[in-house]
Coordinates of C-alpha atoms and ligand atoms in Angstrom, one line a residue:
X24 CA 37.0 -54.0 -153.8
X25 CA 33.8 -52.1 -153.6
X26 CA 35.5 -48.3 -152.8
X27 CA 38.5 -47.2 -154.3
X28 CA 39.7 -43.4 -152.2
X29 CA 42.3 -42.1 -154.2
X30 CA 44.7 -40.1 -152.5
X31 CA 45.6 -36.7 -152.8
X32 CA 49.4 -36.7 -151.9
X33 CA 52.1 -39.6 -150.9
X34 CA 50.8 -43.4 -151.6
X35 CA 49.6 -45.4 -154.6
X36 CA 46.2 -44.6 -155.6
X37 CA 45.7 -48.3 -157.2
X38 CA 46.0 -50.1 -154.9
X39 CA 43.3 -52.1 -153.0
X40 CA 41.6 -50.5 -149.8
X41 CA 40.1 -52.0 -146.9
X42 CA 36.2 -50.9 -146.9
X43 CA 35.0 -49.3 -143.6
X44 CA 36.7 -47.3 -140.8
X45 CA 35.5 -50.5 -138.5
X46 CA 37.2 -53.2 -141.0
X47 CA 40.6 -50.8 -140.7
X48 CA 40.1 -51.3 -136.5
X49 CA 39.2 -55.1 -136.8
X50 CA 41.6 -56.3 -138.9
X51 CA 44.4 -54.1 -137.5
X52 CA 43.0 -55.8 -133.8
X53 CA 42.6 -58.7 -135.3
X54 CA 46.3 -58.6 -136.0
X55 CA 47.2 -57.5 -132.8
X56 CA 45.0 -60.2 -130.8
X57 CA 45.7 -63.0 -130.4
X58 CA 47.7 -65.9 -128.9
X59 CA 50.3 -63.5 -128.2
X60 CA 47.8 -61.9 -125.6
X61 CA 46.1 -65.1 -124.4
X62 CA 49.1 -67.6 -124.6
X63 CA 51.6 -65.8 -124.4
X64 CA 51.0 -62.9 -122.1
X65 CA 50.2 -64.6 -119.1
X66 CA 53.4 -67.3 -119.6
X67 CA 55.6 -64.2 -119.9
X68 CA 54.0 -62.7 -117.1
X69 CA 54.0 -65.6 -114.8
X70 CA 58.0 -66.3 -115.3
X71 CA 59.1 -62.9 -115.3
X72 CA 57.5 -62.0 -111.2
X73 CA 54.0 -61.3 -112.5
X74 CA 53.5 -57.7 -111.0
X75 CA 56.3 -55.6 -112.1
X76 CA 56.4 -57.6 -115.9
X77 CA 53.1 -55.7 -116.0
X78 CA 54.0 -52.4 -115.0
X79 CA 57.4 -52.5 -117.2
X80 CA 55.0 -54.3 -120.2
X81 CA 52.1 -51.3 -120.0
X82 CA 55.2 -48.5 -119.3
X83 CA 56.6 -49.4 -122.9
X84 CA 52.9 -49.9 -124.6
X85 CA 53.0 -46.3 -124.2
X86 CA 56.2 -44.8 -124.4
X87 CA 57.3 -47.4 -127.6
X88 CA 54.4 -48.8 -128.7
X89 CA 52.0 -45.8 -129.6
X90 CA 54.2 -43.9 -131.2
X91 CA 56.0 -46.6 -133.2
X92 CA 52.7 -47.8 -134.1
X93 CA 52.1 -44.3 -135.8
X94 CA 55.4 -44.7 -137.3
X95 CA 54.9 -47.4 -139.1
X96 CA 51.0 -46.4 -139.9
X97 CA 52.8 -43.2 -141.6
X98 CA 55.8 -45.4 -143.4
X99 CA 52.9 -48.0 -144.9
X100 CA 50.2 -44.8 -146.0
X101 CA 52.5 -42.4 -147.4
X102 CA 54.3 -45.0 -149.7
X103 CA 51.7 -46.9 -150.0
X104 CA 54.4 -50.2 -150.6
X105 CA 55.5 -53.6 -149.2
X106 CA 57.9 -53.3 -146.2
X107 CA 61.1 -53.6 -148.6
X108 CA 59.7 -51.0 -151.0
X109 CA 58.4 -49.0 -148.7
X110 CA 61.9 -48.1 -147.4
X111 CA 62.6 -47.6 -151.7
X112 CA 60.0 -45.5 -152.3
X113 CA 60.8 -43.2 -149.3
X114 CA 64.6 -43.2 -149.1
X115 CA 67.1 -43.5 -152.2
X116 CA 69.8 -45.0 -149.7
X117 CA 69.6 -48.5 -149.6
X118 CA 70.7 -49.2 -146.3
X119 CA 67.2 -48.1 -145.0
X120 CA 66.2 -51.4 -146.7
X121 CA 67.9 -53.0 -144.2
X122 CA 64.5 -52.5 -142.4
X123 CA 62.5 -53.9 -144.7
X124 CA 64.7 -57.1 -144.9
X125 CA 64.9 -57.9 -141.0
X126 CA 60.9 -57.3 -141.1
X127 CA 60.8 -60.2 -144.0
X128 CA 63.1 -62.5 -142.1
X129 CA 61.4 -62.0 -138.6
X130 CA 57.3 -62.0 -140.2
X131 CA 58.5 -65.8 -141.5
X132 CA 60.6 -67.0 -137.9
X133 CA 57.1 -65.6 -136.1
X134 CA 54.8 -67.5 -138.6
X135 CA 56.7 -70.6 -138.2
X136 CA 57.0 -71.1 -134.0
X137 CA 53.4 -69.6 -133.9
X138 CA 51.6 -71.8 -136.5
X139 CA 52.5 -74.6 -133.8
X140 CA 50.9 -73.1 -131.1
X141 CA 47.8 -72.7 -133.3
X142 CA 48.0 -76.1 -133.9
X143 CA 48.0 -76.8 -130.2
X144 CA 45.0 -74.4 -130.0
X145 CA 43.1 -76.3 -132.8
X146 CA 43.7 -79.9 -131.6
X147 CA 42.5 -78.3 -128.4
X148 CA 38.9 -77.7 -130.3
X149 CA 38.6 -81.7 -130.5
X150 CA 39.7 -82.7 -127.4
X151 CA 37.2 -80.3 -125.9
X152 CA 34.7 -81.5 -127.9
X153 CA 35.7 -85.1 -126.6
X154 CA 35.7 -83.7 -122.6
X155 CA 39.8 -84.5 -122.5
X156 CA 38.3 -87.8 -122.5
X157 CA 37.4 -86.6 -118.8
X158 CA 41.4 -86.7 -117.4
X159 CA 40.8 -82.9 -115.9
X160 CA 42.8 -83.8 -112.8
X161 CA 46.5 -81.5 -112.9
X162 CA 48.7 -85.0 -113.6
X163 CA 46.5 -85.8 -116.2
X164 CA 46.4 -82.7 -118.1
X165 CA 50.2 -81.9 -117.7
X166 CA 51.2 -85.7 -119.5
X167 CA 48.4 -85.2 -121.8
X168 CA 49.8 -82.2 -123.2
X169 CA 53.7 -83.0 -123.0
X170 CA 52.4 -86.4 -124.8
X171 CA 50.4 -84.2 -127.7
X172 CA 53.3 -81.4 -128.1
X173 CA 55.7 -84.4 -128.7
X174 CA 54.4 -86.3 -130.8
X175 CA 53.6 -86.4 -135.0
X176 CA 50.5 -85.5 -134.4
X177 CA 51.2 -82.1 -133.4
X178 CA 53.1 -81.7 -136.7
X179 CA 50.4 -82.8 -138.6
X180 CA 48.0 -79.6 -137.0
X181 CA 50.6 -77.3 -137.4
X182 CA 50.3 -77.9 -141.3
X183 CA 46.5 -77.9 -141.0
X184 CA 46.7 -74.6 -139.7
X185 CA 49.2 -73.1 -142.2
X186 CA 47.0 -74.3 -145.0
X187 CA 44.2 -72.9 -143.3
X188 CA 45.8 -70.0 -143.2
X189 CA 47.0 -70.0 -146.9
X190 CA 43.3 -70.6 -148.0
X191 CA 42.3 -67.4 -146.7
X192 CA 45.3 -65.7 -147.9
X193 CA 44.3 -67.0 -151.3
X194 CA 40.9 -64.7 -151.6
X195 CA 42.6 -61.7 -151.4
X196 CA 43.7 -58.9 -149.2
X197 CA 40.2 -57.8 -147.8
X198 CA 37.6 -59.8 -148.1
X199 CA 38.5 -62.9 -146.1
X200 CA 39.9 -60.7 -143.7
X201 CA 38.0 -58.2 -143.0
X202 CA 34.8 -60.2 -142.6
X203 CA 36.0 -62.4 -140.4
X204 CA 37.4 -59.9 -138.0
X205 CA 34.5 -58.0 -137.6
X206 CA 32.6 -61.2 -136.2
X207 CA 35.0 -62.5 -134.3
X208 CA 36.7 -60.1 -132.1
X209 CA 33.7 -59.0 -130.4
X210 CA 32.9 -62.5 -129.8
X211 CA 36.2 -63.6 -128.4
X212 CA 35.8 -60.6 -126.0
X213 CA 32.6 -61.0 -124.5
X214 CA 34.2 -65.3 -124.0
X215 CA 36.8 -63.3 -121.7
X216 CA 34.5 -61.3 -119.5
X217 CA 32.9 -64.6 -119.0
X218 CA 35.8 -66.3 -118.2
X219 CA 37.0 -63.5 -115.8
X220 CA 33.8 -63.2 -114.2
X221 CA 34.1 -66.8 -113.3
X222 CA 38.1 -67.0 -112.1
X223 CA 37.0 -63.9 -110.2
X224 CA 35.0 -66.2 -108.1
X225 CA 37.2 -68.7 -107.3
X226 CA 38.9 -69.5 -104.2
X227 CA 42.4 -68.7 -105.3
X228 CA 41.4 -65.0 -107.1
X229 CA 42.9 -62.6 -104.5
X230 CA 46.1 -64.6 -104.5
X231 CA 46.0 -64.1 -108.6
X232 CA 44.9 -60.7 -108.5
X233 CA 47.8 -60.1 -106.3
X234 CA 50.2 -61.4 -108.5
X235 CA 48.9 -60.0 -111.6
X236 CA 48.7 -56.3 -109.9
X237 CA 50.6 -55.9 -107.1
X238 CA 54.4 -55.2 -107.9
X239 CA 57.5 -56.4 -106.4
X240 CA 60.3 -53.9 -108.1
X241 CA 62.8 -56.4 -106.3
X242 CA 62.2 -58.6 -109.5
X243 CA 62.9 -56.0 -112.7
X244 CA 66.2 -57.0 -113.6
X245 CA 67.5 -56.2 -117.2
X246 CA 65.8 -60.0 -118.1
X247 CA 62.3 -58.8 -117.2
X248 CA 62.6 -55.3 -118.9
X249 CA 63.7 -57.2 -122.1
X250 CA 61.2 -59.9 -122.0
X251 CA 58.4 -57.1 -121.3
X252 CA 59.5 -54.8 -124.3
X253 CA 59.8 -58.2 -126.5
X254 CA 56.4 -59.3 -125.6
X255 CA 55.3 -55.5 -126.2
X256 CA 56.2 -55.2 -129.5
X257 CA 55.5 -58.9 -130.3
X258 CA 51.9 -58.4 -128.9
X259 CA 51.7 -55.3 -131.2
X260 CA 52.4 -56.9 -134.3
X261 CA 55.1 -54.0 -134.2
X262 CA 58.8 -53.4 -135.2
X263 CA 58.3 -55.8 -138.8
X264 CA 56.3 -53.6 -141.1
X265 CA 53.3 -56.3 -140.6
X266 CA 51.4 -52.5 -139.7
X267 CA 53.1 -50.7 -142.9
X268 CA 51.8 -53.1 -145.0
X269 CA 48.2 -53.0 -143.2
X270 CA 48.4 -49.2 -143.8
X271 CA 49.5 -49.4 -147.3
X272 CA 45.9 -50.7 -147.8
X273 CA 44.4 -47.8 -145.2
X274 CA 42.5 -45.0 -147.2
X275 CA 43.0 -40.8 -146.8
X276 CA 40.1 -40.8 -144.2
X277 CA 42.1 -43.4 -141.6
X278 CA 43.1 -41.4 -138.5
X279 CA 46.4 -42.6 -137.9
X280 CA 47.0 -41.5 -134.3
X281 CA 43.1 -42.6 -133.3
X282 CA 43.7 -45.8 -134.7
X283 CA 47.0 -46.2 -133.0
X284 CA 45.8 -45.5 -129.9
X285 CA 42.7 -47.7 -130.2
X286 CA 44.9 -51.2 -131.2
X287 CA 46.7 -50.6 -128.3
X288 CA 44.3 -49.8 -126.2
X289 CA 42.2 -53.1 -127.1
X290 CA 45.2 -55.2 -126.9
X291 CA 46.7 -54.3 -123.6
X292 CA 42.8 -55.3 -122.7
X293 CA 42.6 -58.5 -124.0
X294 CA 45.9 -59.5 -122.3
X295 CA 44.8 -57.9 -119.3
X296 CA 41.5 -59.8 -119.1
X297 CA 43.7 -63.3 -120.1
X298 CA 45.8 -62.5 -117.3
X299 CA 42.9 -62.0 -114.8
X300 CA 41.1 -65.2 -116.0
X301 CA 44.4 -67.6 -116.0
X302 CA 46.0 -66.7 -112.2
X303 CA 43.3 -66.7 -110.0
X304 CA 42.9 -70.4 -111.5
X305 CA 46.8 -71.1 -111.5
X306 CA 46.5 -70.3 -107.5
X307 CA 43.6 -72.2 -107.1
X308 CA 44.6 -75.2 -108.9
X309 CA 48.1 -74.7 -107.0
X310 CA 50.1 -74.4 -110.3
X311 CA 53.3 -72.5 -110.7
X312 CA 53.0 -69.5 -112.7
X313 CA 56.0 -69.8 -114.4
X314 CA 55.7 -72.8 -116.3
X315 CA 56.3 -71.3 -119.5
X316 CA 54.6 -71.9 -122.6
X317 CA 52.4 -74.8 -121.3
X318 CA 51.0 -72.8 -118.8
X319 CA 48.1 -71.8 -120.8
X320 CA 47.1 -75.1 -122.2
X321 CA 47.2 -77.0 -118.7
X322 CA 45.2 -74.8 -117.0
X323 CA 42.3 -73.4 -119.4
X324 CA 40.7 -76.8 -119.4
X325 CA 40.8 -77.3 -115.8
X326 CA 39.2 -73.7 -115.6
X327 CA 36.0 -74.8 -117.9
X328 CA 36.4 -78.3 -116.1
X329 CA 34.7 -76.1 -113.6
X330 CA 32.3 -74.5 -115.2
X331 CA 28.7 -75.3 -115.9
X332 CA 28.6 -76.5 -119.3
X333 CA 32.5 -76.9 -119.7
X334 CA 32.5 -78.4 -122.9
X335 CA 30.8 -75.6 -124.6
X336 CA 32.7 -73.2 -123.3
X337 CA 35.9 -74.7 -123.7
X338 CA 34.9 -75.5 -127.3
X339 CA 33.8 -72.1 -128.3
X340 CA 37.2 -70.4 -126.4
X341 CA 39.3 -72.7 -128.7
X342 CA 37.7 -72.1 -131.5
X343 CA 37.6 -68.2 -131.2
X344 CA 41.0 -68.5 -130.2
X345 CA 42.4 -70.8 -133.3
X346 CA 40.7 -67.9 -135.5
X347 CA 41.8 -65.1 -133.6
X348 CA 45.4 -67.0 -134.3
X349 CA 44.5 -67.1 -137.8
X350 CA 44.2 -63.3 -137.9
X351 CA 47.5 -62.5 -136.8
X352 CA 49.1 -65.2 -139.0
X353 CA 47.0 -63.7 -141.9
X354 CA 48.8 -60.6 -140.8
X355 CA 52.0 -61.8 -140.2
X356 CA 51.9 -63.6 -144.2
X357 CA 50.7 -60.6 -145.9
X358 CA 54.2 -58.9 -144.7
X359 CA 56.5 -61.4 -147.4
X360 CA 53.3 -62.1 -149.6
X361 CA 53.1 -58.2 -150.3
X362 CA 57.0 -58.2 -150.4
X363 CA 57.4 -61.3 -153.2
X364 CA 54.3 -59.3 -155.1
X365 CA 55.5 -56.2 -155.4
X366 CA 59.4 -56.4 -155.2
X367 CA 59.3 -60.4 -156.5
X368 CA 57.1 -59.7 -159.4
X369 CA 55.5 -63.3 -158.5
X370 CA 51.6 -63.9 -158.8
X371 CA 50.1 -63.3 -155.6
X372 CA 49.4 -67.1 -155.8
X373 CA 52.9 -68.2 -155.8
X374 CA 53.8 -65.6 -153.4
X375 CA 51.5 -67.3 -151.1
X376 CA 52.6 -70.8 -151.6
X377 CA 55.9 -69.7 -151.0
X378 CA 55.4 -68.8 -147.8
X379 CA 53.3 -71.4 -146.8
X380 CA 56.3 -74.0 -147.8
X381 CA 59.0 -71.6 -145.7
X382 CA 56.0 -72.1 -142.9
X383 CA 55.3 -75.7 -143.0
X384 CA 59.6 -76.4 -143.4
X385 CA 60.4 -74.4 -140.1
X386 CA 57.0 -74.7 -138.2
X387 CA 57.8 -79.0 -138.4
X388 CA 60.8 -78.3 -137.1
X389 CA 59.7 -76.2 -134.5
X390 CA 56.8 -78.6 -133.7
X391 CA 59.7 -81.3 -133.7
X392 CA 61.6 -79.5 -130.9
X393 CA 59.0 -80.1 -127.9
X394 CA 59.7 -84.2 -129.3
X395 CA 62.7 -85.8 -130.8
X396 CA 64.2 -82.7 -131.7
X397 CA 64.2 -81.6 -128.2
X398 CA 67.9 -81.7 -127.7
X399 CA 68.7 -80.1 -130.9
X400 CA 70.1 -76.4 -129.2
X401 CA 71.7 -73.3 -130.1
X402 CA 72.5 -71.3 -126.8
X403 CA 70.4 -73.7 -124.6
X404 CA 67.6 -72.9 -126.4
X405 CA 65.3 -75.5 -128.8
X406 CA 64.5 -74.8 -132.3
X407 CA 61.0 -73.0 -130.9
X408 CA 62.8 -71.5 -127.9
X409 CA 65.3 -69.5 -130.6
X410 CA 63.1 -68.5 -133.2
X411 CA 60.5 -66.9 -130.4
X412 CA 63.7 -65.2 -128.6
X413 CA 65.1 -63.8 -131.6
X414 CA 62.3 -62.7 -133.5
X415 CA 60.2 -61.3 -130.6
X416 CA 63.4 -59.7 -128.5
X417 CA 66.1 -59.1 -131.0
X418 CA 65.0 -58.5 -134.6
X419 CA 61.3 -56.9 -133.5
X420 CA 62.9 -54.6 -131.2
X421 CA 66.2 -53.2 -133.8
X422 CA 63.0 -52.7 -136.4
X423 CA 61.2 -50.8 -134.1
X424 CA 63.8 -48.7 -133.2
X425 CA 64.9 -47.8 -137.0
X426 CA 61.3 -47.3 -138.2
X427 CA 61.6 -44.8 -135.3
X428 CA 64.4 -43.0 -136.0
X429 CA 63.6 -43.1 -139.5
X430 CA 60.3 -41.3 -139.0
X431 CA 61.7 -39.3 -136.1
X432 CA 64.9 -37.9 -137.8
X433 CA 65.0 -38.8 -141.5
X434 CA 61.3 -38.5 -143.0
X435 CA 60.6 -34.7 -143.7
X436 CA 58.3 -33.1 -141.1
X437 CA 55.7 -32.1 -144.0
X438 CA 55.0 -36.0 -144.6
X439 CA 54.6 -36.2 -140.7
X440 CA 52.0 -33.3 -140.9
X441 CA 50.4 -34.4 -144.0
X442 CA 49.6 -38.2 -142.7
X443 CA 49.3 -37.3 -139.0
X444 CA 48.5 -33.4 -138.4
X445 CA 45.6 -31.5 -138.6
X446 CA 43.2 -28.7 -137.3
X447 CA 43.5 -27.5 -133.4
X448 CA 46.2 -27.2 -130.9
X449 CA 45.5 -30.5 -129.4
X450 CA 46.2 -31.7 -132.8
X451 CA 49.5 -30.1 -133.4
X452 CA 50.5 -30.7 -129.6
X453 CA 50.2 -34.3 -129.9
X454 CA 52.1 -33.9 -133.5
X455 CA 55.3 -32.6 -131.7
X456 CA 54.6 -34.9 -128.8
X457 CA 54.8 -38.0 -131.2
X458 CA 58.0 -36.7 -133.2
X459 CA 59.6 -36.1 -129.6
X460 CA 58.9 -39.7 -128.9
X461 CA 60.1 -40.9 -132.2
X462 CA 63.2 -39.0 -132.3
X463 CA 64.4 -39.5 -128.3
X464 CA 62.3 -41.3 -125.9
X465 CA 61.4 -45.1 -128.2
X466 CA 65.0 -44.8 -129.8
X467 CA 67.1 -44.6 -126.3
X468 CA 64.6 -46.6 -124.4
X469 CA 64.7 -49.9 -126.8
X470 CA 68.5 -49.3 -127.2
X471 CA 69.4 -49.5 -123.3
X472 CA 66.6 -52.2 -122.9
X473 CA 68.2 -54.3 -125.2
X474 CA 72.1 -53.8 -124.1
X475 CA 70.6 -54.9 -120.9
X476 CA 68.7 -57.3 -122.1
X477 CA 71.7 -59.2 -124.0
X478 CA 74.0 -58.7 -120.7
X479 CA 76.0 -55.5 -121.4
X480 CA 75.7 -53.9 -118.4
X481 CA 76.1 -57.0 -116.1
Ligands
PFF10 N1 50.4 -59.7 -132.4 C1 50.1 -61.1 -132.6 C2 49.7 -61.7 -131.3 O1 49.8 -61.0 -130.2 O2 49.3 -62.8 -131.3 C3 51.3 -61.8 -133.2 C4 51.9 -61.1 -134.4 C5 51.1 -60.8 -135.5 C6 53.2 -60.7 -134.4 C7 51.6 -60.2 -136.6 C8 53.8 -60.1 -135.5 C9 52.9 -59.9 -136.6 F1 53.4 -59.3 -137.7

């Protein structure tokens, strides 16, 4: 680590530091993007009436997701610990550990169902290079990809990608990280402009933009408010102390707020932009936009099928894609690699192949239930179906709304000031704005959102 800040009050002053104030945006992006924005964004999206999922999804990025963002930012500084001993460090009751557990358990549900996906994305990379051996045609793409998802093979990538991602986890906190980030964010972006620029063209783009933008309030029911505030939070990297322990590493001179606002900001972007490159092609290539979590995967290729030089591009949006996955899983470990570490006492190599070998065991079986674990189900729902639905709408949600109240009513108002305050009225107004949001508005919101979401109001 090339700067060490030590800081003057709250945190631990030996502990590793991310470099620059642009590695502390990247890598906190670079958590935040990803396939959760491109994959699963638009699938959401499309099932849950397009329009008004939108409107519900960008209404709780900013009443929930801003200031819970800061919450945990504040949590992860000022102790300047792992989720579980953040909670220690800050509280003597244990039950605020509670927190810390549920973000353990959730981080390692995500970074199972998800690794599959990135295996998807990274077999993708070689069947682009191959031109999907030329099958672009609708039929051909659909039975290629049921084929793929169900078969061995699709195991076999999702380890590849989990030991990809352990390799990196291996060098350390920063330096595989951050440098990465920093190249390939802005790369990934200006591939989405590009592909948005070209599905604006096509003949189907009004009926997409339409769908995308125009609301029909006659769809929010209690299932489309839930699925919007789970795919908020999940798209955040929020409500599992994956941002506490990214803050644990932030220096004194982070602006908490700014950065807050900036990774969700950027987020809601890149989904936005995924959303306005995948429908005007789903209308054009009469698809139905809610085909769920294949959506994404039959229709890219048919999108870049289209374009000059498809097999670039579809190359190069894979590729940026498996590494923007790769930052969020990097992320996503960090949260029980930190925890074993620091709570554990294990070598930060063990730690890591712990969680690799949790990974690998319940991303096969994941993988396994689009195959001949298909009609293994709990609630109607596969092995990939669950994990998604209870991380992303059930545990990610109860986190969020305890780091809130814990920052809102329990932390002491001077730890507030000291990570978040400052000079000026705008300062100080947005202080009491943000601890009015923590205290009421994110608590009572994600509460009633999620009685409604799991039918108690029906
Ligand atoms: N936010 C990531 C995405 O949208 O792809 C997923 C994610 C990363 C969730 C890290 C949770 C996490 F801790």
């Amino acid at each position: 680590m090339s700067s060490m800040h030590h800081k003057p009050t709250g945190g631990n002053p030996s502990r590793v530091q991310f470099n620059t104030r642009l590695g502390v945006i990247a890598t906190t992006v670079g958590s935040a993007v990803g396939l959760g924005n491109i994959w699963r964004f638009p699938y959401e999206a499309g099932m849950h009436g397009g329009g008004a999922f939108m409107l519900v999804y960008l209404g709780f990025i900013i009443v929930i997701g801003i200031p819970v963002i800061t919450a945990e930012f504040i949590i992860g500084r000022h102790s300047g610990a792992n989720v579980y001993g953040a909670f220690k460090r800050l509280h003597g009751s244990p039950c605020w550990r509670v927190v810390g557990a549920i973000g353990i358990v959730a981080s390692l549900m995500i970074l199972s169902f998800y690794s599959v996906v990135a295996g998807w994305t990274a077999d993708y990379i070689v069947r682009s290079v191959q031109n999907f051996s030329g099958a672009y045609t609708q039929e051909a793409l659909h039975s290629q990809f049921g084929e793929f998802t169900a078969s061995w093979s699709a195991v076999g990538w999702t380890v590849v990608f989990l030991l990809a991602n352990f390799w990196i986890l291996k060098r350390g906190v920063q330096k595989g990280i951050e440098k990465m980030s920093n190249i390939m964010m802005p790369a990934l972006f200006v591939l989405l402009i590009v592909f948005c620029i070209n599905s604006l063209l096509m003949p189907g783009a009004a009926e997409g933009l339409r769908f995308l933008f125009n609301p029909d309030f006659s769809k929010v029911d209690s299932s489309v408010m839930l699925g919007a505030m789970g795919q908020a939070f999940f798209s955040l990297s929020l409500g599992l102390g994956c941002l506490i322990t990214y803050a644990s590493y932030f220096s004194r001179r982070t602006d908490l707020v700014r950065t807050a606002a900036t990774t969700a900001s950027l987020d809601t972007l890149v989904a936005v932009l995924a959303g306005v490159m995948i429908f005007p092609a789903v209308f054009t290539f009469s698809q139905s936009p809610a085909e769920g979590p294949k959506l994404v995967f039959e229709v890219l290729p048919a999108i870049f099928y289209n374009m000059q030089f498809g097999m670039v591009w579809s190359t190069l949006f894979f590729v940026l894609l498996f590494l923007a996955s790769l930052t969020s899983t990097i992320s996503m470990s960090e949260i029980s690699i930190a925890y074993f570490c620091e709570e554990r006492k294990m070598s930060r190599t063990v730690a890591t192949v712990l969680n690799t070998v949790i990974a690998i065991t319940f991303g096969s079986l994941c993988s396994l239930s689009f195959g001949p674990l298909a009609d293994m189900t709990v609630f109607g729902m596969t092995m990939f179906e669950l994990f998604d639905f209870v991380s992303s709408n059930v545990l990610l949600p109860i986190g969020g709304m305890l780091i809130s109240v814990f920052v809102g009513w329990v932390l002491s108002r001077s730890v507030i000031d000291d990570e978040v305050g400052g000079q000026g009225s705008v300062r100080r107004w947005l202080v009491s704005l943000l601890v009015i949001c923590l205290r009421y508005v994110a608590p009572v919101c994600i509460l009633l959102v999620f009685l409604g979401g799991i039918g108690l109001f029906d």
